[in-house]
Amino acid sequence: MIEFATLLERLAFTPSRNMKLALLKEYFSMAPDPDRGYALAAMAGSLSFAAAKPAMLRALAMERIDPELFTWSYDYVGDLAETVALIWRRETPDQDTPAAPGLAEVVHTLERLPKTDVPDVVREWLDACDASSRYALLKLITGSLRVGASARLAKTALAELASVAADDIEEVWHGLEAPYGPLFAWIEGKGPKPDAKDAPVFRPPMLAQPLENVDLTAFNPGEWRAEWKWDGIRVQLVSTPQGERVYTRTAEDIGKAFPDVLATMQDLGSRVVLDGELLVVQGGIVAPFAELQQRLNRKSPTASMLRDMPAGIRLYDILFEDGEDLRSLPFDIRRQRLESWFSRLNPPRMALSELIAFQNFDDLAKLRENARSEGIEGLMLKKADSPYVPGRPRGPWWKWKREPLTVDAIVMYAQRGHGKRSSFYSDYTFGLWRTVDGERELVPIGKAYSGFTDEELKFLDKWVRDHTTKRFGPVREVAHGLVLEIAFDAAQYSKRHKSGVALRFPRVARIRRDKPVEDADTLEAFIRAFL
Amino acid sequence: MEWLELKPEGLFCAPGAFYIDPLQPVAHAVITHGHSDHARPGHDLVTATPETLAIMRLRMGEDRAGQSQQALGYGDVISIGEVRLWLAPAGHVLGSAQVVMEYRGQRAVVSGDYKRALDPTCEPFEVVPCDLFVTEATFGLPVFRLPDPAHEIAKLLHDVCLFPERTHVVGCYALGKCQRLIALLRDGGYHEPLWLHGALLPMCNLYESFGIPLGDLRSATAAEKGEMRGGIVLAPPSAIADRWARRLPDPVVCLASGWMHVRQRAKAHGVELPVVISDHADWDALLETCQATGAKEIWVTHGREDALIYALGKMQIRGRALRLLGYEEEDEQAEQGASA
Ligand SMILES: [Zn+2]
Ligand SMILES: [Zn+2]
């Protein structure tokens, strides 16, 4: 428990991906089996308990501490598990500390422990643990453990330990279960590569390169296929004899959040692996990304969400059909297989991603710019003979995003960044003019923390420091004196912001030192232009 | 205890006509220790340990550290009017003292700031039995059961080993915390050069002049960037996440403070590695100390006095909150420094 608790604590505080990787690698190579397997399960989100309720924690704490003191402490700390972890004191502090339980011991014990015995066992464990292990333990048994590392990162760490690609781990991953003995054995060269067989495993997806600095005139239009690039999230639908899955392109299993999609696949009963875009589709119309976001934010959707925000899939590709691996076939052939599969089964909730007819790339460029409808980000160009290659090969597939929209806004607040940027004011809240009762005022419409060069960041940081009017902790309010050209992909109405609007992917396109703040855009003009 | 009064200037011993750690310039001040909220400039006569007087001269200059200075070693008794007075070690920073006063058969002890945990850089706290004990309560909540400092040092050193290509920059207060950290690092087996922000060096020199060895200390400001890679840099909390830290190769931001014990507080400051080391008594030490003095009455100068007074009440000890607003302990300043 101690090693796991130490890892948790360190992961919680470091923002750096490389540091997290190093910490994970250290942990996985030092921690014993099966503890490390359960730690991995915790990161993958497949270790969930509800063995203890907050009321039980509170009751245990009260055995050792005055209620009044507990309340003061809880008010101060703000988190029940942390309060109990910090406040806990062994009844007989002078005696030798019993050994803290291992992670696996905790998991195994709770699996078969009658509910009535839980408090006694937990009390013993708390006595045996130090404060940071108590915290990890309490978070674990109340089902509120958050690990500051994604499953993907954990798998990347394992892959680096084994000197294989992270995708190799993904290929075997979903056929395995905690505590992942065969996986660790394989990684350490003590066992064979686990066999996925009929398990609904994830297949690493093929990704496109952005179309930048590429000479389109050198391309022969006849060799290329064009599709809309949908603004949803890329998913892989997997259906095998052992079950169905919905994966994101980083191998996250999001099936629980999309039972509507899972149910459709179950009904079809067809053994396929499909590549597509997950969207919210209302009466055949793709909804704004914000609606999909709401579905993504929930571990499992409510009945009204399922009704009002039904999921839909735009199908791009087919990777497997009835056990046959189609990935080495050319795009055109796979497309035929996809179309014939589609017309045979006519699956509900799904639609084929339309192939766009075009004579030349100029036509296509016009189409791209005019396609401002909801849910389209731009175009995809795919070479007609391209096989489905995992990763992001340069050449066969291109994403051709439409030009971003822009608005000239005024910096209002700045906040320190994280990690390497913690000494810079690198997050900027910007706003537009609005007139209320004849008075002009600024109203914030969004936040940007990217898009600038290192030089520009230095300038912005200095500008913020020189023009600070107020400070609130890590946030500075600044004088209204600097215009930023903000690029964004789409605008939406939003109840969350005072201005009533929100931007998708806002970033700093240019610093407009030349532009007087009076000439920055107004909210009215913004709404007229983009909403 | 009527002969010890609370005045706007601070705690006043009427029969001796002196103040303890007064907040404003007075004719006679007895100073517990050199932190700026306790040792303020502009008094006529200052009585304190030789170490505290030296610290005051360094911090505020010869001319502002009291027109005349009276050095008093630990345990040396003097009489001021009818009051017998001596200083006892407080274990807080170099030279820190409790002020012990006897008057007409009663004894009062004003502890200033104190701690009971290990500190190789100053004399350990001495329990002085008394009738009235005046305590701080910086960590006056039972969640503050602070870990063994050696454990925190081991944690820091482990991290230094694990990330040899990065530079660990540890925020620490210039007086006390910095030198204690250095001494604990040395005790923990770390004998590499330590890189110091310019604001920390003079106080380290002063400690060494009082016979406290701190090993190889170098100026971070004068160093080549590459030299510090993989090393440990110490800097005031206000510098660790600010422009100054940009000179360091790939810094890991650490902060040495008792407040780091609570996750939200550590997270709020963007600290990557909290080092829970405090120069103040934690909850258990506060209660143990108050009890050990045998005092029937406890006054609390500053901190979270409500919980402490409540807990003392349960032990049949009468507590009173003085709420001396001028004492913002240095850890709190450190924290604000880190966020500003
Ligand atoms: Zn102090
Ligand atoms: Zn203080």
XYZ file of N, CA and C in Angstrom, chain A residues 98-217:
360
model
N 1.957 -2.546 13.165
C 1.765 -3.744 12.353
C 2.036 -3.404 10.888
N 2.336 -4.424 10.078
C 2.663 -4.159 8.676
C 1.433 -3.648 7.937
N 1.638 -2.631 7.096
C 0.535 -2.101 6.302
C 0.110 -3.145 5.278
N -1.199 -3.227 4.983
C -1.649 -4.233 4.019
C -1.190 -3.875 2.610
N -0.938 -4.884 1.804
C -0.630 -4.647 0.402
C -1.911 -4.329 -0.358
N -1.748 -3.732 -1.531
C -2.914 -3.372 -2.338
C -3.752 -4.608 -2.647
N -3.076 -5.700 -3.023
C -3.796 -6.925 -3.381
C -4.538 -7.476 -2.168
N -3.905 -7.392 -1.003
C -4.554 -7.887 0.212
C -5.862 -7.132 0.454
N -5.810 -5.821 0.244
C -7.012 -5.007 0.432
C -8.098 -5.445 -0.550
N -7.700 -5.586 -1.813
C -8.670 -5.953 -2.845
C -9.281 -7.318 -2.547
N -8.427 -8.300 -2.265
C -8.921 -9.657 -2.014
C -9.809 -9.715 -0.783
N -9.386 -9.025 0.269
C -10.167 -9.060 1.499
C -11.560 -8.470 1.290
N -11.595 -7.329 0.623
C -12.887 -6.654 0.456
C -13.818 -7.444 -0.458
N -13.224 -8.222 -1.365
C -14.065 -9.006 -2.273
C -14.940 -10.010 -1.537
N -14.403 -10.554 -0.453
C -15.212 -11.599 0.207
C -15.652 -11.253 1.626
N -15.386 -10.055 2.048
C -15.708 -9.680 3.428
C -17.196 -9.340 3.569
N -17.887 -9.955 4.564
C -19.276 -9.527 4.815
C -19.295 -8.052 5.216
N -20.314 -7.347 4.786
C -20.384 -5.895 4.996
C -20.215 -5.500 6.460
N -20.781 -6.316 7.346
C -20.741 -5.957 8.766
C -19.319 -5.998 9.331
N -18.442 -6.744 8.677
C -17.072 -6.842 9.190
C -16.158 -5.742 8.664
N -16.646 -5.000 7.674
C -15.786 -4.006 7.020
C -15.190 -2.996 8.012
N -16.002 -2.395 8.903
C -15.409 -1.382 9.798
C -14.248 -1.922 10.630
N -14.376 -3.162 11.144
C -13.302 -3.711 11.972
C -12.016 -3.873 11.182
N -12.152 -4.362 9.952
C -10.956 -4.569 9.132
C -10.340 -3.223 8.742
N -11.182 -2.283 8.375
C -10.674 -0.973 7.965
C -9.957 -0.296 9.138
N -10.507 -0.432 10.321
C -9.861 0.164 11.499
C -8.448 -0.400 11.691
N -8.347 -1.730 11.543
C -7.031 -2.362 11.661
C -6.061 -1.831 10.608
N -6.565 -1.713 9.399
C -5.709 -1.214 8.314
C -5.252 0.221 8.588
N -6.197 1.044 9.031
C -5.843 2.447 9.293
C -4.735 2.525 10.343
N -4.831 1.637 11.335
C -3.799 1.631 12.376
C -2.437 1.241 11.811
N -2.453 0.421 10.770
C -1.191 -0.094 10.239
C -0.558 0.836 9.204
N -1.330 1.796 8.720
C -0.863 2.638 7.605
C -0.328 3.985 8.083
N 0.504 4.601 7.256
C 0.856 6.000 7.509
C -0.190 6.881 6.804
N -0.073 8.204 6.993
C -1.145 9.099 6.537
C -1.385 8.968 5.035
N -0.330 8.860 4.259
C -0.551 8.861 2.820
C -1.138 7.522 2.364
N -0.781 6.429 3.023
C -1.411 5.140 2.713
C -2.869 5.115 3.174
N -3.129 5.767 4.304
C -4.526 5.831 4.771
C -5.381 6.552 3.746
N -4.826 7.615 3.202
C -5.562 8.385 2.188
C -5.876 7.500 0.982
N -4.855 6.805 0.478
C -5.054 5.937 -0.683
C -6.076 4.858 -0.369
N -5.946 4.270 0.816
C -6.857 3.208 1.225
C -8.300 3.695 1.277
N -8.507 4.835 1.912
C -9.876 5.346 2.077
C -10.485 5.737 0.735
N -9.659 6.322 -0.135
C -10.157 6.662 -1.464
C -10.538 5.390 -2.223
N -9.707 4.380 -2.072
C -9.945 3.118 -2.775
C -11.238 2.462 -2.307
N -11.412 2.340 -0.995
C -12.563 1.569 -0.509
C -13.869 2.340 -0.609
N -13.793 3.653 -0.797
C -15.038 4.392 -0.995
C -15.322 4.592 -2.483
N -14.504 3.988 -3.310
C -14.742 4.072 -4.755
C -14.476 5.448 -5.316
N -13.639 6.227 -4.662
C -13.391 7.580 -5.171
C -11.907 7.806 -5.457
N -11.232 6.729 -5.795
C -9.807 6.833 -6.104
C -9.612 7.493 -7.465
N -8.794 8.543 -7.492
C -8.424 9.159 -8.774
C -6.923 9.008 -8.938
N -6.535 8.419 -10.006
C -5.106 8.270 -10.250
C -4.695 9.311 -11.280
N -3.627 10.026 -10.985
C -3.185 11.085 -11.895
C -2.452 10.554 -13.110
N -2.896 9.419 -13.618
C -2.288 8.882 -14.836
C -3.366 8.104 -15.569
N -3.447 8.299 -16.864
C -4.465 7.596 -17.630
C -4.018 6.170 -17.882
N -4.976 5.350 -18.287
C -4.653 3.973 -18.639
C -3.622 3.973 -19.769
N -3.808 4.907 -20.701
C -2.901 4.957 -21.841
C -1.455 5.209 -21.389
N -1.323 6.112 -20.424
C 0.025 6.430 -19.940
C 0.641 5.224 -19.227
N -0.182 4.533 -18.453
C 0.309 3.342 -17.757
C 0.780 2.305 -18.772
N 0.012 2.162 -19.849
C 0.388 1.179 -20.875
C 1.652 1.622 -21.599
N 1.781 2.928 -21.795
C 3.003 3.438 -22.422
C 4.211 3.118 -21.543
N 4.038 3.274 -20.224
C 5.131 2.950 -19.304
C 5.492 1.470 -19.418
N 4.469 0.625 -19.447
C 4.725 -0.815 -19.571
C 5.430 -1.111 -20.886
N 4.971 -0.443 -21.952
C 5.570 -0.664 -23.264
C 7.042 -0.274 -23.246
N 7.351 0.840 -22.589
C 8.753 1.268 -22.529
C 9.586 0.284 -21.723
N 9.000 -0.251 -20.667
C 9.728 -1.255 -19.882
C 10.014 -2.488 -20.732
N 9.052 -2.835 -21.588
C 9.187 -4.050 -22.389
C 9.858 -3.787 -23.720
N 10.161 -2.509 -24.017
C 10.694 -2.125 -25.320
C 9.799 -2.605 -26.464
N 8.513 -2.408 -26.308
C 7.598 -2.641 -27.429
C 6.786 -1.367 -27.616
N 5.972 -1.314 -28.682
C 5.131 -0.140 -28.903
C 3.913 -0.210 -27.997
N 3.425 0.975 -27.586
C 2.248 1.014 -26.713
C 1.082 0.289 -27.367
N 1.017 0.358 -28.697
C -0.072 -0.304 -29.396
C -0.024 -1.827 -29.241
N 1.182 -2.376 -29.054
C 1.285 -3.816 -28.816
C 0.613 -4.196 -27.503
N 0.747 -3.295 -26.531
C 0.078 -3.544 -25.255
C -1.435 -3.480 -25.472
N -1.862 -2.464 -26.233
C -3.298 -2.306 -26.484
C -3.891 -3.553 -27.147
N -3.141 -4.134 -28.077
C -3.670 -5.290 -28.823
C -4.001 -6.463 -27.909
N -3.226 -6.598 -26.808
C -3.498 -7.730 -25.923
C -4.354 -7.327 -24.722
N -4.375 -6.042 -24.460
C -4.928 -5.526 -23.205
C -6.342 -6.011 -22.905
N -7.222 -5.853 -23.869
C -8.639 -6.047 -23.553
C -9.032 -7.517 -23.428
N -8.070 -8.395 -23.679
C -8.340 -9.801 -23.407
C -7.901 -10.191 -21.993
N -7.353 -9.236 -21.250
C -6.765 -9.540 -19.942
C -7.577 -8.952 -18.804
N -7.299 -9.463 -17.629
C -8.014 -8.976 -16.443
C -7.024 -8.719 -15.310
N -7.423 -7.857 -14.389
C -6.608 -7.620 -13.196
C -6.445 -8.944 -12.459
N -5.279 -9.243 -11.917
C -4.091 -8.395 -11.806
C -3.044 -8.577 -12.917
N -3.464 -8.997 -14.074
C -2.627 -8.945 -15.289
C -1.310 -9.717 -15.183
N -1.350 -10.867 -14.522
C -0.136 -11.682 -14.383
C 0.543 -11.978 -15.712
N -0.200 -12.514 -16.715
C 0.439 -12.854 -18.000
C 1.063 -11.642 -18.689
N 0.453 -10.470 -18.515
C 0.986 -9.250 -19.133
C 2.359 -8.909 -18.544
N 2.436 -8.915 -17.210
C 3.718 -8.590 -16.583
C 4.768 -9.653 -16.914
N 4.330 -10.909 -16.974
C 5.268 -11.982 -17.311
C 5.836 -11.750 -18.713
N 4.966 -11.381 -19.649
C 5.411 -11.135 -21.029
C 6.380 -9.955 -21.074
N 6.002 -8.865 -20.374
C 6.829 -7.668 -20.371
C 8.220 -7.945 -19.823
N 8.289 -8.811 -18.831
C 9.580 -9.102 -18.218
C 10.272 -10.282 -18.874
N 9.753 -10.714 -20.023
C 10.395 -11.783 -20.773
C 10.276 -13.148 -20.113
N 9.288 -13.295 -19.231
C 9.143 -14.569 -18.526
C 7.960 -15.373 -19.052
N 7.288 -14.840 -20.056
C 6.118 -15.565 -20.562
C 5.828 -15.167 -21.992
N 4.944 -15.892 -22.669
C 4.616 -15.585 -24.066
C 3.705 -14.366 -24.160
N 3.623 -13.804 -25.352
C 2.694 -12.697 -25.570
C 1.269 -13.226 -25.403
N 0.468 -12.583 -24.563
C -0.910 -13.065 -24.366
C -1.687 -13.034 -25.684
N -2.536 -14.037 -25.868
C -3.255 -14.190 -27.129
C -4.649 -13.564 -27.014
N -4.951 -12.641 -27.936
C -6.234 -11.945 -27.867
C -7.369 -12.779 -28.449
N -7.086 -13.586 -29.448
C -8.078 -14.457 -30.106
C -9.413 -13.778 -30.384
N -10.473 -14.297 -29.746
C -11.817 -13.778 -30.026
C -12.200 -12.627 -29.112
N -11.252 -12.137 -28.336
C -11.602 -11.076 -27.391
C -11.794 -9.756 -28.144
N -12.672 -8.908 -27.638
C -12.939 -7.633 -28.323
C -11.828 -6.626 -28.065
N -10.670 -6.854 -28.639
C -9.524 -5.993 -28.358
C -9.524 -4.768 -29.264
N -8.752 -3.811 -28.850
C -8.609 -2.559 -29.586
C -7.562 -2.733 -30.676
N -7.835 -2.186 -31.842
C -6.851 -2.209 -32.923
C -6.346 -0.793 -33.128
N -5.042 -0.596 -33.021
C -4.515 0.764 -33.153
C -4.994 1.428 -34.449
N -5.493 2.632 -34.366
C -6.103 3.255 -35.540
C -5.086 3.930 -36.448
N -5.543 4.182 -37.677
C -4.739 4.946 -38.633
C -5.163 6.399 -38.520
N -4.171 7.272 -38.424
C -4.469 8.697 -38.255
C -3.896 9.486 -39.423
N -4.435 10.685 -39.624
C -4.021 11.506 -40.766
C -3.069 12.600 -40.318
N -2.219 13.023 -41.231
C -1.351 14.176 -40.975
C -2.095 15.446 -41.399
N -1.829 16.564 -40.732
C -2.438 17.815 -41.202
C -1.844 18.230 -42.558
N -2.702 18.763 -43.409
C -2.254 19.153 -44.744
C -1.647 20.548 -44.670
N -0.348 20.580 -44.386
C 0.347 21.861 -44.297
C 1.627 21.740 -45.099
N 1.979 22.791 -45.789
C 3.185 22.779 -46.623
C 3.187 21.591 -47.585
N 2.042 21.288 -48.128
C 1.958 20.193 -49.087
C 1.470 20.776 -50.402
N 2.139 20.403 -51.503
C 1.792 20.946 -52.813
C 0.705 20.086 -53.448
N -0.529 20.589 -53.379
C -1.653 19.800 -53.878
C -1.613 19.620 -55.402
N -0.953 20.561 -56.093
C -0.944 20.465 -57.556
C -0.185 19.221 -58.019
